[in-house]
PDB file of C-alpha atoms in Angstrom:
ATOM      1  CA  UNK A1018      -3.804 -27.446  -6.131  1.00  0.00           C
ATOM      2  CA  UNK A1019      -3.277 -26.633  -9.887  1.00  0.00           C
ATOM      3  CA  UNK A1020      -2.645 -23.103 -10.901  1.00  0.00           C
ATOM      4  CA  UNK A1021      -5.907 -23.155 -13.245  1.00  0.00           C
ATOM      5  CA  UNK A1022      -8.834 -23.680 -11.062  1.00  0.00           C
ATOM      6  CA  UNK A1023     -12.518 -22.610 -11.456  1.00  0.00           C
ATOM      7  CA  UNK A1024     -12.193 -20.404  -8.299  1.00  0.00           C
ATOM      8  CA  UNK A1025      -9.482 -19.457  -5.911  1.00  0.00           C
ATOM      9  CA  UNK A1026      -9.198 -17.684  -2.444  1.00  0.00           C
ATOM     10  CA  UNK A1027      -9.126 -13.877  -2.707  1.00  0.00           C
ATOM     11  CA  UNK A1028      -6.222 -13.478  -0.525  1.00  0.00           C
ATOM     12  CA  UNK A1029      -4.009 -16.034  -2.594  1.00  0.00           C
ATOM     13  CA  UNK A1030      -5.217 -14.319  -5.816  1.00  0.00           C
ATOM     14  CA  UNK A1031      -4.325 -10.922  -5.121  1.00  0.00           C
ATOM     15  CA  UNK A1032      -0.834 -11.769  -3.783  1.00  0.00           C
ATOM     16  CA  UNK A1033      -0.464 -14.250  -6.802  1.00  0.00           C
ATOM     17  CA  UNK A1034      -0.977 -11.411  -9.504  1.00  0.00           C
ATOM     18  CA  UNK A1035       1.244  -9.058  -7.560  1.00  0.00           C
ATOM     19  CA  UNK A1036      -1.091  -6.575  -5.971  1.00  0.00           C
ATOM     20  CA  UNK A1037       0.039  -7.051  -2.630  1.00  0.00           C
ATOM     21  CA  UNK A1038       3.698  -7.981  -1.725  1.00  0.00           C
ATOM     22  CA  UNK A1039       2.998 -10.820   0.641  1.00  0.00           C
ATOM     23  CA  UNK A1040       0.310 -13.386   1.527  1.00  0.00           C
ATOM     24  CA  UNK A1041      -0.012 -12.472   5.111  1.00  0.00           C
ATOM     25  CA  UNK A1042      -0.481  -8.871   3.969  1.00  0.00           C
ATOM     26  CA  UNK A1043      -3.244  -9.644   1.463  1.00  0.00           C
ATOM     27  CA  UNK A1044      -4.908 -11.589   4.367  1.00  0.00           C
ATOM     28  CA  UNK A1045      -4.721  -8.690   6.535  1.00  0.00           C
ATOM     29  CA  UNK A1046      -6.027  -6.313   4.017  1.00  0.00           C
ATOM     30  CA  UNK A1047      -9.163  -8.591   3.599  1.00  0.00           C
ATOM     31  CA  UNK A1048      -9.578  -8.603   7.331  1.00  0.00           C
ATOM     32  CA  UNK A1049      -9.314  -4.881   7.511  1.00  0.00           C
ATOM     33  CA  UNK A1050     -11.906  -4.512   4.783  1.00  0.00           C
ATOM     34  CA  UNK A1051      -9.718  -3.193   2.083  1.00  0.00           C
ATOM     35  CA  UNK A1052     -10.690  -5.799  -0.441  1.00  0.00           C
ATOM     36  CA  UNK A1053     -13.998  -5.775  -2.254  1.00  0.00           C
ATOM     37  CA  UNK A1054     -15.267  -8.381  -4.449  1.00  0.00           C
ATOM     38  CA  UNK A1055     -18.430  -7.500  -6.700  1.00  0.00           C
ATOM     39  CA  UNK A1056     -19.075  -4.554  -4.299  1.00  0.00           C
ATOM     40  CA  UNK A1057     -19.050  -6.593  -0.925  1.00  0.00           C
ATOM     41  CA  UNK A1058     -16.272  -6.586   1.553  1.00  0.00           C
ATOM     42  CA  UNK A1059     -14.354  -9.892   1.163  1.00  0.00           C
ATOM     43  CA  UNK A1060     -13.174 -12.090   3.920  1.00  0.00           C
ATOM     44  CA  UNK A1061      -9.739 -13.831   3.080  1.00  0.00           C
ATOM     45  CA  UNK A1062     -11.252 -17.339   2.379  1.00  0.00           C
ATOM     46  CA  UNK A1063     -13.713 -16.030  -0.239  1.00  0.00           C
ATOM     47  CA  UNK A1064     -13.228 -17.419  -3.522  1.00  0.00           C
ATOM     48  CA  UNK A1065     -13.186 -15.612  -6.878  1.00  0.00           C
ATOM     49  CA  UNK A1066     -13.846 -16.875 -10.303  1.00  0.00           C
ATOM     50  CA  UNK A1067     -13.415 -15.139 -13.783  1.00  0.00           C
ATOM     51  CA  UNK A1068     -15.731 -12.205 -14.470  1.00  0.00           C
ATOM     52  CA  UNK A1069     -15.605 -11.007 -10.761  1.00  0.00           C
ATOM     53  CA  UNK A1070     -14.622  -7.391 -10.099  1.00  0.00           C
ATOM     54  CA  UNK A1071     -12.191  -6.896  -7.122  1.00  0.00           C
ATOM     55  CA  UNK A1072     -11.248  -3.681  -5.554  1.00  0.00           C
ATOM     56  CA  UNK A1073      -8.197  -3.370  -3.656  1.00  0.00           C
ATOM     57  CA  UNK A1074      -7.091  -0.355  -1.481  1.00  0.00           C
ATOM     58  CA  UNK A1075      -3.228  -0.702  -1.304  1.00  0.00           C
ATOM     59  CA  UNK A1076      -0.694   1.942  -0.521  1.00  0.00           C
ATOM     60  CA  UNK A1077      -3.371   4.819  -0.391  1.00  0.00           C
ATOM     61  CA  UNK A1078      -4.395   3.918  -3.990  1.00  0.00           C
ATOM     62  CA  UNK A1079      -7.591   2.017  -5.027  1.00  0.00           C
ATOM     63  CA  UNK A1080      -6.876  -0.617  -7.722  1.00  0.00           C
ATOM     64  CA  UNK A1081      -9.864  -2.066  -9.652  1.00  0.00           C
ATOM     65  CA  UNK A1082      -9.288  -5.232 -11.400  1.00  0.00           C
ATOM     66  CA  UNK A1083     -11.488  -7.866 -13.229  1.00  0.00           C
ATOM     67  CA  UNK A1084     -10.613 -11.465 -12.822  1.00  0.00           C
ATOM     68  CA  UNK A1085      -9.482 -13.267 -16.210  1.00  0.00           C
ATOM     69  CA  UNK A1086      -7.968 -16.337 -14.935  1.00  0.00           C
ATOM     70  CA  UNK A1087      -7.807 -17.436 -11.019  1.00  0.00           C
ATOM     71  CA  UNK A1088      -4.405 -18.718 -10.122  1.00  0.00           C
ATOM     72  CA  UNK A1089      -3.295 -19.894  -6.597  1.00  0.00           C
ATOM     73  CA  UNK A1090       0.537 -19.914  -7.068  1.00  0.00           C
ATOM     74  CA  UNK A1091       2.629 -16.748  -7.475  1.00  0.00           C
ATOM     75  CA  UNK A1092       4.135 -16.474 -10.962  1.00  0.00           C
ATOM     76  CA  UNK A1093       6.084 -14.131 -12.787  1.00  0.00           C
ATOM     77  CA  UNK A1094       4.961 -10.442 -13.592  1.00  0.00           C
ATOM     78  CA  UNK A1095       4.315 -10.958 -17.327  1.00  0.00           C
ATOM     79  CA  UNK A1096       2.166 -14.004 -16.771  1.00  0.00           C
ATOM     80  CA  UNK A1097       0.325 -12.542 -13.781  1.00  0.00           C
ATOM     81  CA  UNK A1098      -0.751  -9.576 -15.989  1.00  0.00           C
ATOM     82  CA  UNK A1099      -2.616 -11.798 -18.260  1.00  0.00           C
ATOM     83  CA  UNK A1100      -4.844 -13.098 -15.209  1.00  0.00           C
ATOM     84  CA  UNK A1101      -6.599  -9.737 -14.768  1.00  0.00           C
ATOM     85  CA  UNK A1102      -7.869  -6.656 -16.490  1.00  0.00           C
ATOM     86  CA  UNK A1103      -6.811  -3.534 -14.816  1.00  0.00           C
ATOM     87  CA  UNK A1104      -9.471  -0.979 -14.831  1.00  0.00           C
ATOM     88  CA  UNK A1105      -7.809   1.541 -12.039  1.00  0.00           C
ATOM     89  CA  UNK A1106      -7.799   5.103 -12.595  1.00  0.00           C
ATOM     90  CA  UNK A1107      -4.298   6.497 -13.494  1.00  0.00           C
ATOM     91  CA  UNK A1108      -2.142   7.092 -10.219  1.00  0.00           C
ATOM     92  CA  UNK A1109      -1.786  10.810  -9.195  1.00  0.00           C
ATOM     93  CA  UNK A1110       1.288  12.557 -10.547  1.00  0.00           C
ATOM     94  CA  UNK A1111       4.158  12.465  -8.412  1.00  0.00           C
ATOM     95  CA  UNK A1112       5.038  15.497  -6.620  1.00  0.00           C
ATOM     96  CA  UNK A1113       8.310  16.517  -5.110  1.00  0.00           C
ATOM     97  CA  UNK A1114       8.605  15.999  -1.411  1.00  0.00           C
ATOM     98  CA  UNK A1115       9.667  19.276   0.399  1.00  0.00           C
ATOM     99  CA  UNK A1116      12.733  19.079   2.388  1.00  0.00           C
ATOM    100  CA  UNK A1117      12.478  17.421   5.651  1.00  0.00           C
ATOM    101  CA  UNK A1118      12.700  20.329   8.239  1.00  0.00           C
ATOM    102  CA  UNK A1119      14.821  19.950  11.377  1.00  0.00           C
ATOM    103  CA  UNK A1120      16.961  17.247  10.457  1.00  0.00           C
ATOM    104  CA  UNK A1121      20.455  17.274  11.448  1.00  0.00           C
ATOM    105  CA  UNK A1122      23.571  15.708   9.434  1.00  0.00           C
ATOM    106  CA  UNK A1123      24.415  12.341  10.812  1.00  0.00           C
ATOM    107  CA  UNK A1124      27.560  12.615  13.072  1.00  0.00           C
ATOM    108  CA  UNK A1125      26.692  16.130  13.803  1.00  0.00           C
ATOM    109  CA  UNK A1126      26.674  15.637  17.596  1.00  0.00           C
ATOM    110  CA  UNK A1127      24.105  16.457  20.146  1.00  0.00           C
ATOM    111  CA  UNK A1128      22.280  19.762  19.408  1.00  0.00           C
ATOM    112  CA  UNK A1129      22.861  22.595  21.741  1.00  0.00           C
ATOM    113  CA  UNK A1130      20.157  24.345  23.603  1.00  0.00           C
ATOM    114  CA  UNK A1131      20.156  27.087  20.882  1.00  0.00           C
ATOM    115  CA  UNK A1132      19.786  24.361  18.278  1.00  0.00           C
ATOM    116  CA  UNK A1133      17.040  22.765  19.932  1.00  0.00           C
ATOM    117  CA  UNK A1134      15.179  26.151  20.231  1.00  0.00           C
ATOM    118  CA  UNK A1135      15.542  26.859  16.478  1.00  0.00           C
ATOM    119  CA  UNK A1136      14.329  23.297  15.455  1.00  0.00           C
ATOM    120  CA  UNK A1137      11.455  23.815  17.509  1.00  0.00           C
ATOM    121  CA  UNK A1138      10.814  27.213  15.942  1.00  0.00           C
ATOM    122  CA  UNK A1139      10.845  25.446  12.396  1.00  0.00           C
ATOM    123  CA  UNK A1140       8.820  22.522  13.333  1.00  0.00           C
ATOM    124  CA  UNK A1141       5.838  24.113  15.746  1.00  0.00           C
ATOM    125  CA  UNK A1142       6.222  27.857  14.876  1.00  0.00           C
ATOM    126  CA  UNK A1143       7.307  30.401  17.478  1.00  0.00           C
ATOM    127  CA  UNK A1144       6.612  29.669  21.088  1.00  0.00           C
ATOM    128  CA  UNK A1145       8.564  31.890  23.656  1.00  0.00           C
ATOM    129  CA  UNK A1146      10.106  29.928  26.350  1.00  0.00           C
ATOM    130  CA  UNK A1147       9.722  31.285  30.034  1.00  0.00           C
TER     131      UNK A1147
END
């Protein structure tokens, strides 16, 4: 297979342009219904050609790209960016994650009964123990 073909499998293409990290994850995303080509849910073996619109739901975000050049082999990031036009909405702003409640320091030992009750109060709210 050459890298410049008229069409290529969708799972191979979304992996090659680095929308999804692994080829097997790309196939799994297709089978789960997270990939759409021209508005229709895509199976992993569906072929894409220049001009197709591809929507991929990855990591809780929808990526909308238009195929410019179908490639089957993974290439460097600068080359991969030339193979599609990204029409995705901007990602939501990053927010600070709140501190994890009820985590103990490593090596602090086994929690006492009092510690466990305090942790339960923080996690679940107050519940009296009878």
